[in-house]
PDB file of C-alpha atoms in Angstrom:
ATOM      1  CA  MET K  10      15.369  -8.376  -4.889  1.00  0.00           C
ATOM      2  CA  SER K  11      13.032  -6.765  -2.410  1.00  0.00           C
ATOM      3  CA  GLY K  12       9.839  -4.880  -3.089  1.00  0.00           C
ATOM      4  CA  TRP K  13       9.346  -1.372  -4.445  1.00  0.00           C
ATOM      5  CA  TYR K  14       6.835   1.418  -4.780  1.00  0.00           C
ATOM      6  CA  GLU K  15       5.297   2.520  -8.063  1.00  0.00           C
ATOM      7  CA  VAL K  16       3.821   6.010  -8.283  1.00  0.00           C
ATOM      8  CA  SER K  17       1.300   6.641 -11.059  1.00  0.00           C
ATOM      9  CA  LYS K  18      -1.156   9.278 -12.156  1.00  0.00           C
ATOM     10  CA  SER K  19      -4.859   8.502 -12.527  1.00  0.00           C
ATOM     11  CA  SER K  20      -7.004   9.625 -15.440  1.00  0.00           C
ATOM     12  CA  ASN K  21      -8.252  12.596 -13.383  1.00  0.00           C
ATOM     13  CA  GLY K  22      -4.693  13.808 -12.686  1.00  0.00           C
ATOM     14  CA  GLN K  23      -4.411  12.555  -9.123  1.00  0.00           C
ATOM     15  CA  PHE K  24      -1.566  10.404  -7.811  1.00  0.00           C
ATOM     16  CA  ARG K  25      -1.495   6.993  -6.198  1.00  0.00           C
ATOM     17  CA  PHE K  26       1.143   4.505  -5.254  1.00  0.00           C
ATOM     18  CA  VAL K  27       1.244   0.763  -4.926  1.00  0.00           C
ATOM     19  CA  LEU K  28       3.698  -1.348  -2.975  1.00  0.00           C
ATOM     20  CA  LYS K  29       4.928  -4.329  -4.952  1.00  0.00           C
ATOM     21  CA  ALA K  30       6.488  -7.489  -3.534  1.00  0.00           C
ATOM     22  CA  ALA K  31       9.667  -8.945  -5.047  1.00  0.00           C
ATOM     23  CA  ASN K  32       7.487 -11.103  -7.347  1.00  0.00           C
ATOM     24  CA  ALA K  33       5.894  -7.875  -8.742  1.00  0.00           C
ATOM     25  CA  GLU K  34       2.543  -8.599  -7.094  1.00  0.00           C
ATOM     26  CA  THR K  35       0.740  -5.547  -5.688  1.00  0.00           C
ATOM     27  CA  ILE K  36       0.447  -5.936  -1.913  1.00  0.00           C
ATOM     28  CA  LEU K  37      -0.810  -2.474  -0.889  1.00  0.00           C
ATOM     29  CA  THR K  38      -2.655   0.298  -2.754  1.00  0.00           C
ATOM     30  CA  SER K  39      -2.871   3.900  -1.573  1.00  0.00           C
ATOM     31  CA  GLU K  40      -5.701   6.371  -1.689  1.00  0.00           C
ATOM     32  CA  LEU K  41      -5.645   9.105  -4.328  1.00  0.00           C
ATOM     33  CA  TYR K  42      -3.585  12.208  -3.617  1.00  0.00           C
ATOM     34  CA  THR K  43      -4.065  15.575  -5.313  1.00  0.00           C
ATOM     35  CA  THR K  44      -0.305  16.204  -5.447  1.00  0.00           C
ATOM     36  CA  ARG K  45       2.823  14.169  -6.039  1.00  0.00           C
ATOM     37  CA  SER K  46       4.228  15.423  -2.730  1.00  0.00           C
ATOM     38  CA  GLY K  47       1.127  14.010  -1.019  1.00  0.00           C
ATOM     39  CA  ALA K  48       1.825  10.594  -2.552  1.00  0.00           C
ATOM     40  CA  ASP K  49       5.474  10.858  -1.507  1.00  0.00           C
ATOM     41  CA  GLY K  50       4.309  11.610   2.044  1.00  0.00           C
ATOM     42  CA  GLY K  51       2.090   8.533   1.919  1.00  0.00           C
ATOM     43  CA  ILE K  52       5.056   6.394   0.883  1.00  0.00           C
ATOM     44  CA  ALA K  53       7.101   7.805   3.767  1.00  0.00           C
ATOM     45  CA  SER K  54       4.251   6.922   6.108  1.00  0.00           C
ATOM     46  CA  VAL K  55       4.133   3.319   4.823  1.00  0.00           C
ATOM     47  CA  GLN K  56       7.914   3.061   5.225  1.00  0.00           C
ATOM     48  CA  LYS K  57       7.575   4.174   8.846  1.00  0.00           C
ATOM     49  CA  ASN K  58       4.407   2.309   9.850  1.00  0.00           C
ATOM     50  CA  SER K  59       4.539  -0.960   7.891  1.00  0.00           C
ATOM     51  CA  PRO K  60       6.886  -2.770  10.330  1.00  0.00           C
ATOM     52  CA  LEU K  61       4.481  -2.141  13.251  1.00  0.00           C
ATOM     53  CA  ALA K  62       1.935  -4.927  13.780  1.00  0.00           C
ATOM     54  CA  GLU K  63      -0.432  -2.616  15.654  1.00  0.00           C
ATOM     55  CA  ARG K  64      -0.873  -0.461  12.526  1.00  0.00           C
ATOM     56  CA  TYR K  65      -2.794  -3.194  10.666  1.00  0.00           C
ATOM     57  CA  GLU K  66      -6.576  -3.198  10.781  1.00  0.00           C
ATOM     58  CA  LEU K  67      -8.131  -6.547   9.874  1.00  0.00           C
ATOM     59  CA  LYS K  68     -11.313  -6.161   7.841  1.00  0.00           C
ATOM     60  CA  ILE K  69     -13.903  -8.273   6.014  1.00  0.00           C
ATOM     61  CA  THR K  70     -15.516  -7.315   2.691  1.00  0.00           C
ATOM     62  CA  LYS K  71     -19.306  -7.302   2.365  1.00  0.00           C
ATOM     63  CA  ASP K  72     -19.100 -10.680   0.670  1.00  0.00           C
ATOM     64  CA  GLY K  73     -17.004 -12.183   3.483  1.00  0.00           C
ATOM     65  CA  HIS K  74     -13.423 -11.968   2.201  1.00  0.00           C
ATOM     66  CA  PRO K  75     -10.620 -10.842   4.526  1.00  0.00           C
ATOM     67  CA  TYR K  76      -8.434  -7.828   3.738  1.00  0.00           C
ATOM     68  CA  PHE K  77      -6.488  -5.246   5.711  1.00  0.00           C
ATOM     69  CA  ASN K  78      -5.805  -1.545   5.991  1.00  0.00           C
ATOM     70  CA  LEU K  79      -2.470  -0.076   7.052  1.00  0.00           C
ATOM     71  CA  LYS K  80      -3.001   2.924   9.306  1.00  0.00           C
ATOM     72  CA  ALA K  81      -0.722   5.755  10.378  1.00  0.00           C
ATOM     73  CA  GLY K  82      -0.196   6.759  13.989  1.00  0.00           C
ATOM     74  CA  ASN K  83      -3.108   9.230  13.639  1.00  0.00           C
ATOM     75  CA  HIS K  84      -5.380   6.281  12.659  1.00  0.00           C
ATOM     76  CA  GLU K  85      -5.775   7.453   9.044  1.00  0.00           C
ATOM     77  CA  VAL K  86      -5.696   4.712   6.398  1.00  0.00           C
ATOM     78  CA  ILE K  87      -2.487   4.880   4.350  1.00  0.00           C
ATOM     79  CA  GLY K  88      -3.197   1.906   2.116  1.00  0.00           C
ATOM     80  CA  SER K  89      -5.402  -1.139   1.645  1.00  0.00           C
ATOM     81  CA  SER K  90      -4.805  -4.675   0.480  1.00  0.00           C
ATOM     82  CA  GLU K  91      -6.684  -6.714  -2.044  1.00  0.00           C
ATOM     83  CA  SER K  92      -9.302  -9.107  -0.716  1.00  0.00           C
ATOM     84  CA  TYR K  93      -8.012 -12.570   0.127  1.00  0.00           C
ATOM     85  CA  SER K  94      -9.474 -16.066   0.003  1.00  0.00           C
ATOM     86  CA  SER K  95      -8.647 -16.823   3.646  1.00  0.00           C
ATOM     87  CA  ASP K  96      -7.380 -15.315   6.886  1.00  0.00           C
ATOM     88  CA  ALA K  97      -4.101 -17.189   6.380  1.00  0.00           C
ATOM     89  CA  ALA K  98      -3.625 -15.601   2.935  1.00  0.00           C
ATOM     90  CA  ARG K  99      -4.391 -12.159   4.419  1.00  0.00           C
ATOM     91  CA  ASP K 100      -1.844 -12.766   7.163  1.00  0.00           C
ATOM     92  CA  LYS K 101       0.790 -13.623   4.526  1.00  0.00           C
ATOM     93  CA  GLY K 102      -0.087 -10.354   2.792  1.00  0.00           C
ATOM     94  CA  ILE K 103       0.475  -8.444   6.030  1.00  0.00           C
ATOM     95  CA  ALA K 104       3.823 -10.200   6.514  1.00  0.00           C
ATOM     96  CA  SER K 105       4.804  -9.206   2.979  1.00  0.00           C
ATOM     97  CA  VAL K 106       3.905  -5.537   3.573  1.00  0.00           C
ATOM     98  CA  MET K 107       5.825  -5.620   6.867  1.00  0.00           C
ATOM     99  CA  ALA K 108       8.889  -6.986   5.048  1.00  0.00           C
ATOM    100  CA  ASN K 109       8.689  -4.865   1.876  1.00  0.00           C
ATOM    101  CA  GLY K 110       7.219  -1.612   3.207  1.00  0.00           C
ATOM    102  CA  PRO K 111      10.502  -0.108   4.463  1.00  0.00           C
ATOM    103  CA  THR K 112      12.072  -0.237   0.974  1.00  0.00           C
ATOM    104  CA  THR K 113      13.361   3.021  -0.458  1.00  0.00           C
ATOM    105  CA  VAL K 114      13.031   1.923  -4.102  1.00  0.00           C
ATOM    106  CA  ILE K 115      10.464   4.097  -5.886  1.00  0.00           C
ATOM    107  CA  LYS K 116       9.607   3.718  -9.571  1.00  0.00           C
ATOM    108  CA  ASP K 117       8.004   6.802 -11.066  1.00  0.00           C
ATOM    109  CA  LYS K 118       5.315   5.881 -13.611  1.00  0.00           C
ATOM    110  CA  THR K 119       4.138   9.506 -13.921  1.00  0.00           C
ATOM    111  CA  LEU K 120       6.870  10.468 -16.374  1.00  0.00           C
ATOM    112  CA  ALA K 121       5.831  10.450 -20.005  1.00  0.00           C
ATOM    113  CA  ALA K 122       7.458   7.776 -22.137  1.00  0.00           C
ATOM    114  CA  LEU K 123       9.861   9.127 -24.729  1.00  0.00           C
TER     115      LEU K 123
END
């Protein structure tokens, strides 16, 4: 099985999505969107931009841990990774987003449970 997106609603009513790898680990987290259509647009942007190596911005947290941002063609951040223990681990995270980002599987967690 390949990865998938999960769309959820935050406590303040905004939307976010995460990209999950096949092992269910979160590999990319979006910003908050005021509308569901905004989140859907963000997913479409990840699907389009995730295979492109030049869209990844390598960063370091204040305490020295590597992470990355995925940027759209207009240089806006679409999503961010967790912080990693090493550059090699971050690079594996990028490879996972590149491989799983194009997926069209979207799980909607905004629907109320019956």
